[in-house]
């Protein structure tokens, strides 16, 4: 009996938790770019823009599909990890600890109105905690990655 009560209670709790979720807004160290594109369109545009850059898609993960299989409907939500092996080797030579941050991730979220937003933490922000180890060279590599990520974001969000 208890099992039958827990399933509906769990679905209700998840529904209430996602009801309070709001569209992403700017925050320290992040780039947040709302678009008129749908979630699927923005995912495709982001993957294409990464492919046309000096970066590569390294990982991709999101809870939307798995939640749907469990009967829970949530807005489109996907993280796309992107990086470049040349940068990985250079950063690793400067700070072993810094490589925990690679790949740096783009975040595609569906907005309440059905449009989508592309967000990411700037690589300079992501790698800043390792500046004591990697010094000016790590900061320079992170700035180069900032430019690559900005280029991908610009291409992906262009209309």
C-alpha positions as YAML, in Angstrom:
chain: A
units: angstrom
residues:
- id: 1
  name: UNK
  ca: [0.00, 0.00, 0.00]
- id: 2
  name: UNK
  ca: [2.76, 2.41, 0.92]
- id: 3
  name: UNK
  ca: [4.47, 1.80, -2.44]
- id: 4
  name: UNK
  ca: [1.30, 2.87, -4.30]
- id: 5
  name: UNK
  ca: [1.15, 6.11, -2.35]
- id: 6
  name: UNK
  ca: [4.83, 6.93, -2.84]
- id: 7
  name: UNK
  ca: [4.78, 6.92, -6.66]
- id: 8
  name: UNK
  ca: [2.07, 9.61, -7.01]
- id: 9
  name: UNK
  ca: [3.67, 11.59, -4.18]
- id: 10
  name: UNK
  ca: [7.02, 11.48, -5.96]
- id: 11
  name: UNK
  ca: [5.52, 12.66, -9.25]
- id: 12
  name: UNK
  ca: [3.71, 15.47, -7.44]
- id: 13
  name: UNK
  ca: [6.88, 16.54, -5.63]
- id: 14
  name: UNK
  ca: [8.85, 16.58, -8.90]
- id: 15
  name: UNK
  ca: [6.09, 18.54, -10.60]
- id: 16
  name: UNK
  ca: [6.06, 21.13, -7.86]
- id: 17
  name: UNK
  ca: [9.86, 21.36, -7.88]
- id: 18
  name: UNK
  ca: [9.99, 22.03, -11.61]
- id: 19
  name: UNK
  ca: [7.06, 24.45, -11.48]
- id: 20
  name: UNK
  ca: [9.27, 26.93, -9.63]
- id: 21
  name: UNK
  ca: [12.09, 26.64, -12.17]
- id: 22
  name: UNK
  ca: [12.51, 29.76, -14.24]
- id: 23
  name: UNK
  ca: [14.31, 30.70, -17.41]
- id: 24
  name: UNK
  ca: [18.06, 31.17, -16.89]
- id: 25
  name: UNK
  ca: [19.21, 34.69, -16.17]
- id: 26
  name: UNK
  ca: [22.68, 36.24, -16.30]
- id: 27
  name: UNK
  ca: [25.00, 35.39, -13.42]
- id: 28
  name: UNK
  ca: [28.63, 35.97, -12.52]
- id: 29
  name: UNK
  ca: [31.03, 34.26, -14.93]
- id: 30
  name: UNK
  ca: [28.29, 33.03, -17.27]
- id: 31
  name: UNK
  ca: [27.19, 34.00, -20.76]
- id: 32
  name: UNK
  ca: [23.42, 33.62, -21.11]
- id: 33
  name: UNK
  ca: [21.87, 34.05, -24.56]
- id: 34
  name: UNK
  ca: [18.09, 33.69, -24.89]
- id: 35
  name: UNK
  ca: [16.96, 32.90, -28.44]
- id: 36
  name: UNK
  ca: [13.69, 32.55, -30.34]
- id: 37
  name: UNK
  ca: [14.80, 29.04, -31.41]
- id: 38
  name: UNK
  ca: [13.18, 25.91, -30.05]
- id: 39
  name: UNK
  ca: [15.21, 23.62, -27.79]
- id: 40
  name: UNK
  ca: [15.80, 21.10, -30.59]
- id: 41
  name: UNK
  ca: [16.78, 23.85, -33.04]
- id: 42
  name: UNK
  ca: [19.24, 25.37, -30.58]
- id: 43
  name: UNK
  ca: [20.77, 21.98, -29.74]
- id: 44
  name: UNK
  ca: [21.31, 21.31, -33.46]
- id: 45
  name: UNK
  ca: [22.71, 24.81, -34.05]
- id: 46
  name: UNK
  ca: [25.07, 24.51, -31.07]
- id: 47
  name: UNK
  ca: [26.37, 21.11, -32.15]
- id: 48
  name: UNK
  ca: [26.88, 22.42, -35.70]
- id: 49
  name: UNK
  ca: [28.67, 25.56, -34.48]
- id: 50
  name: UNK
  ca: [30.98, 23.46, -32.30]
- id: 51
  name: UNK
  ca: [31.73, 21.25, -35.30]
- id: 52
  name: UNK
  ca: [32.65, 24.29, -37.40]
- id: 53
  name: UNK
  ca: [34.98, 25.67, -34.70]
- id: 54
  name: UNK
  ca: [38.31, 24.48, -33.33]
- id: 55
  name: UNK
  ca: [36.36, 22.64, -30.62]
- id: 56
  name: UNK
  ca: [34.78, 19.20, -30.64]
- id: 57
  name: UNK
  ca: [31.75, 17.75, -28.86]
- id: 58
  name: UNK
  ca: [33.21, 15.58, -26.10]
- id: 59
  name: UNK
  ca: [30.14, 14.80, -23.99]
- id: 60
  name: UNK
  ca: [26.40, 15.26, -24.06]
- id: 61
  name: UNK
  ca: [23.94, 14.62, -21.25]
- id: 62
  name: UNK
  ca: [20.51, 15.73, -20.14]
- id: 63
  name: UNK
  ca: [17.66, 14.54, -17.95]
- id: 64
  name: UNK
  ca: [14.73, 15.26, -20.29]
- id: 65
  name: UNK
  ca: [14.58, 11.92, -22.13]
- id: 66
  name: UNK
  ca: [15.16, 9.78, -19.05]
- id: 67
  name: UNK
  ca: [12.52, 11.74, -17.13]
- id: 68
  name: UNK
  ca: [10.00, 11.22, -19.95]
- id: 69
  name: UNK
  ca: [10.61, 7.46, -19.82]
- id: 70
  name: UNK
  ca: [9.63, 7.62, -16.15]
- id: 71
  name: UNK
  ca: [6.49, 9.60, -16.96]
- id: 72
  name: UNK
  ca: [7.88, 12.92, -15.74]
- id: 73
  name: UNK
  ca: [7.70, 15.82, -18.16]
- id: 74
  name: UNK
  ca: [10.34, 18.52, -17.79]
- id: 75
  name: UNK
  ca: [11.50, 21.30, -20.14]
- id: 76
  name: UNK
  ca: [14.24, 20.49, -22.63]
- id: 77
  name: UNK
  ca: [17.58, 20.48, -20.86]
- id: 78
  name: UNK
  ca: [20.92, 19.41, -22.37]
- id: 79
  name: UNK
  ca: [24.57, 19.90, -21.47]
- id: 80
  name: UNK
  ca: [27.08, 19.69, -24.33]
- id: 81
  name: UNK
  ca: [30.71, 19.39, -23.30]
- id: 82
  name: UNK
  ca: [33.15, 20.87, -25.82]
- id: 83
  name: UNK
  ca: [36.93, 21.02, -25.83]
- id: 84
  name: UNK
  ca: [40.07, 20.74, -27.93]
- id: 85
  name: UNK
  ca: [42.81, 18.16, -27.27]
- id: 86
  name: UNK
  ca: [45.58, 20.68, -27.95]
- id: 87
  name: UNK
  ca: [44.24, 22.86, -25.13]
- id: 88
  name: UNK
  ca: [43.79, 19.80, -22.92]
- id: 89
  name: UNK
  ca: [47.46, 18.83, -23.26]
- id: 90
  name: UNK
  ca: [48.67, 22.39, -22.67]
- id: 91
  name: UNK
  ca: [46.44, 22.88, -19.62]
- id: 92
  name: UNK
  ca: [47.39, 19.51, -18.19]
- id: 93
  name: UNK
  ca: [51.05, 20.50, -18.41]
- id: 94
  name: UNK
  ca: [50.26, 23.62, -16.36]
- id: 95
  name: UNK
  ca: [47.86, 22.18, -13.77]
- id: 96
  name: UNK
  ca: [46.78, 18.58, -13.32]
- id: 97
  name: UNK
  ca: [43.91, 19.74, -11.10]
- id: 98
  name: UNK
  ca: [42.55, 22.13, -13.75]
- id: 99
  name: UNK
  ca: [41.69, 19.27, -16.10]
- id: 100
  name: UNK
  ca: [38.77, 18.30, -13.85]
- id: 101
  name: UNK
  ca: [37.02, 21.24, -15.54]
- id: 102
  name: UNK
  ca: [37.34, 19.86, -19.08]
- id: 103
  name: UNK
  ca: [35.31, 19.69, -21.14]
- id: 104
  name: UNK
  ca: [33.78, 23.10, -20.62]
- id: 105
  name: UNK
  ca: [30.03, 22.87, -21.13]
- id: 106
  name: UNK
  ca: [27.34, 24.61, -23.12]
- id: 107
  name: UNK
  ca: [23.90, 24.41, -21.53]
- id: 108
  name: UNK
  ca: [20.76, 24.44, -23.71]
- id: 109
  name: UNK
  ca: [17.55, 25.01, -21.77]
- id: 110
  name: UNK
  ca: [13.96, 25.28, -22.89]
- id: 111
  name: UNK
  ca: [12.20, 28.43, -21.71]
- id: 112
  name: UNK
  ca: [8.67, 28.70, -20.40]
- id: 113
  name: UNK
  ca: [7.48, 30.12, -23.74]
- id: 114
  name: UNK
  ca: [8.96, 27.25, -25.80]
- id: 115
  name: UNK
  ca: [12.03, 29.18, -26.92]
- id: 116
  name: UNK
  ca: [15.51, 28.14, -25.77]
- id: 117
  name: UNK
  ca: [18.55, 29.68, -24.12]
- id: 118
  name: UNK
  ca: [22.22, 28.89, -24.68]
- id: 119
  name: UNK
  ca: [24.40, 29.39, -21.61]
- id: 120
  name: UNK
  ca: [27.92, 28.57, -20.59]
- id: 121
  name: UNK
  ca: [30.45, 29.46, -17.95]
- id: 122
  name: UNK
  ca: [33.29, 31.41, -19.52]
- id: 123
  name: UNK
  ca: [36.44, 29.25, -19.63]
- id: 124
  name: UNK
  ca: [38.38, 32.06, -17.91]
- id: 125
  name: UNK
  ca: [35.89, 31.81, -15.03]
- id: 126
  name: UNK
  ca: [36.05, 27.99, -14.99]
- id: 127
  name: UNK
  ca: [39.85, 27.87, -14.90]
- id: 128
  name: UNK
  ca: [40.36, 30.87, -12.58]
- id: 129
  name: UNK
  ca: [40.70, 28.74, -9.42]
- id: 130
  name: UNK
  ca: [43.83, 27.14, -10.92]
- id: 131
  name: UNK
  ca: [45.65, 30.37, -11.80]
- id: 132
  name: UNK
  ca: [48.06, 29.96, -8.88]
- id: 133
  name: UNK
  ca: [49.28, 26.69, -10.43]
- id: 134
  name: UNK
  ca: [49.03, 27.57, -14.13]
- id: 135
  name: UNK
  ca: [49.95, 31.23, -13.94]
- id: 136
  name: UNK
  ca: [49.73, 33.65, -16.82]
- id: 137
  name: UNK
  ca: [49.98, 30.86, -19.40]
- id: 138
  name: UNK
  ca: [46.81, 29.20, -18.09]
- id: 139
  name: UNK
  ca: [45.05, 32.56, -18.02]
- id: 140
  name: UNK
  ca: [46.10, 33.13, -21.64]
- id: 141
  name: UNK
  ca: [44.80, 29.70, -22.73]
- id: 142
  name: UNK
  ca: [41.53, 30.36, -20.91]
- id: 143
  name: UNK
  ca: [41.19, 33.70, -22.70]
- id: 144
  name: UNK
  ca: [41.70, 31.92, -26.04]
- id: 145
  name: UNK
  ca: [39.00, 29.44, -25.05]
- id: 146
  name: UNK
  ca: [36.74, 32.37, -24.09]
- id: 147
  name: UNK
  ca: [37.01, 33.58, -27.70]
- id: 148
  name: UNK
  ca: [36.31, 30.10, -29.12]
- id: 149
  name: UNK
  ca: [33.26, 29.64, -26.90]
- id: 150
  name: UNK
  ca: [31.97, 33.13, -27.71]
- id: 151
  name: UNK
  ca: [32.31, 32.34, -31.43]
- id: 152
  name: UNK
  ca: [30.34, 29.11, -31.03]
- id: 153
  name: UNK
  ca: [27.65, 30.91, -29.03]
- id: 154
  name: UNK
  ca: [27.42, 33.68, -31.62]
- id: 155
  name: UNK
  ca: [27.06, 31.19, -34.49]
- id: 156
  name: UNK
  ca: [24.59, 28.97, -32.63]
- id: 157
  name: UNK
  ca: [22.31, 31.82, -31.60]
- id: 158
  name: UNK
  ca: [22.38, 33.71, -34.92]
- id: 159
  name: UNK
  ca: [19.03, 33.93, -36.64]
...
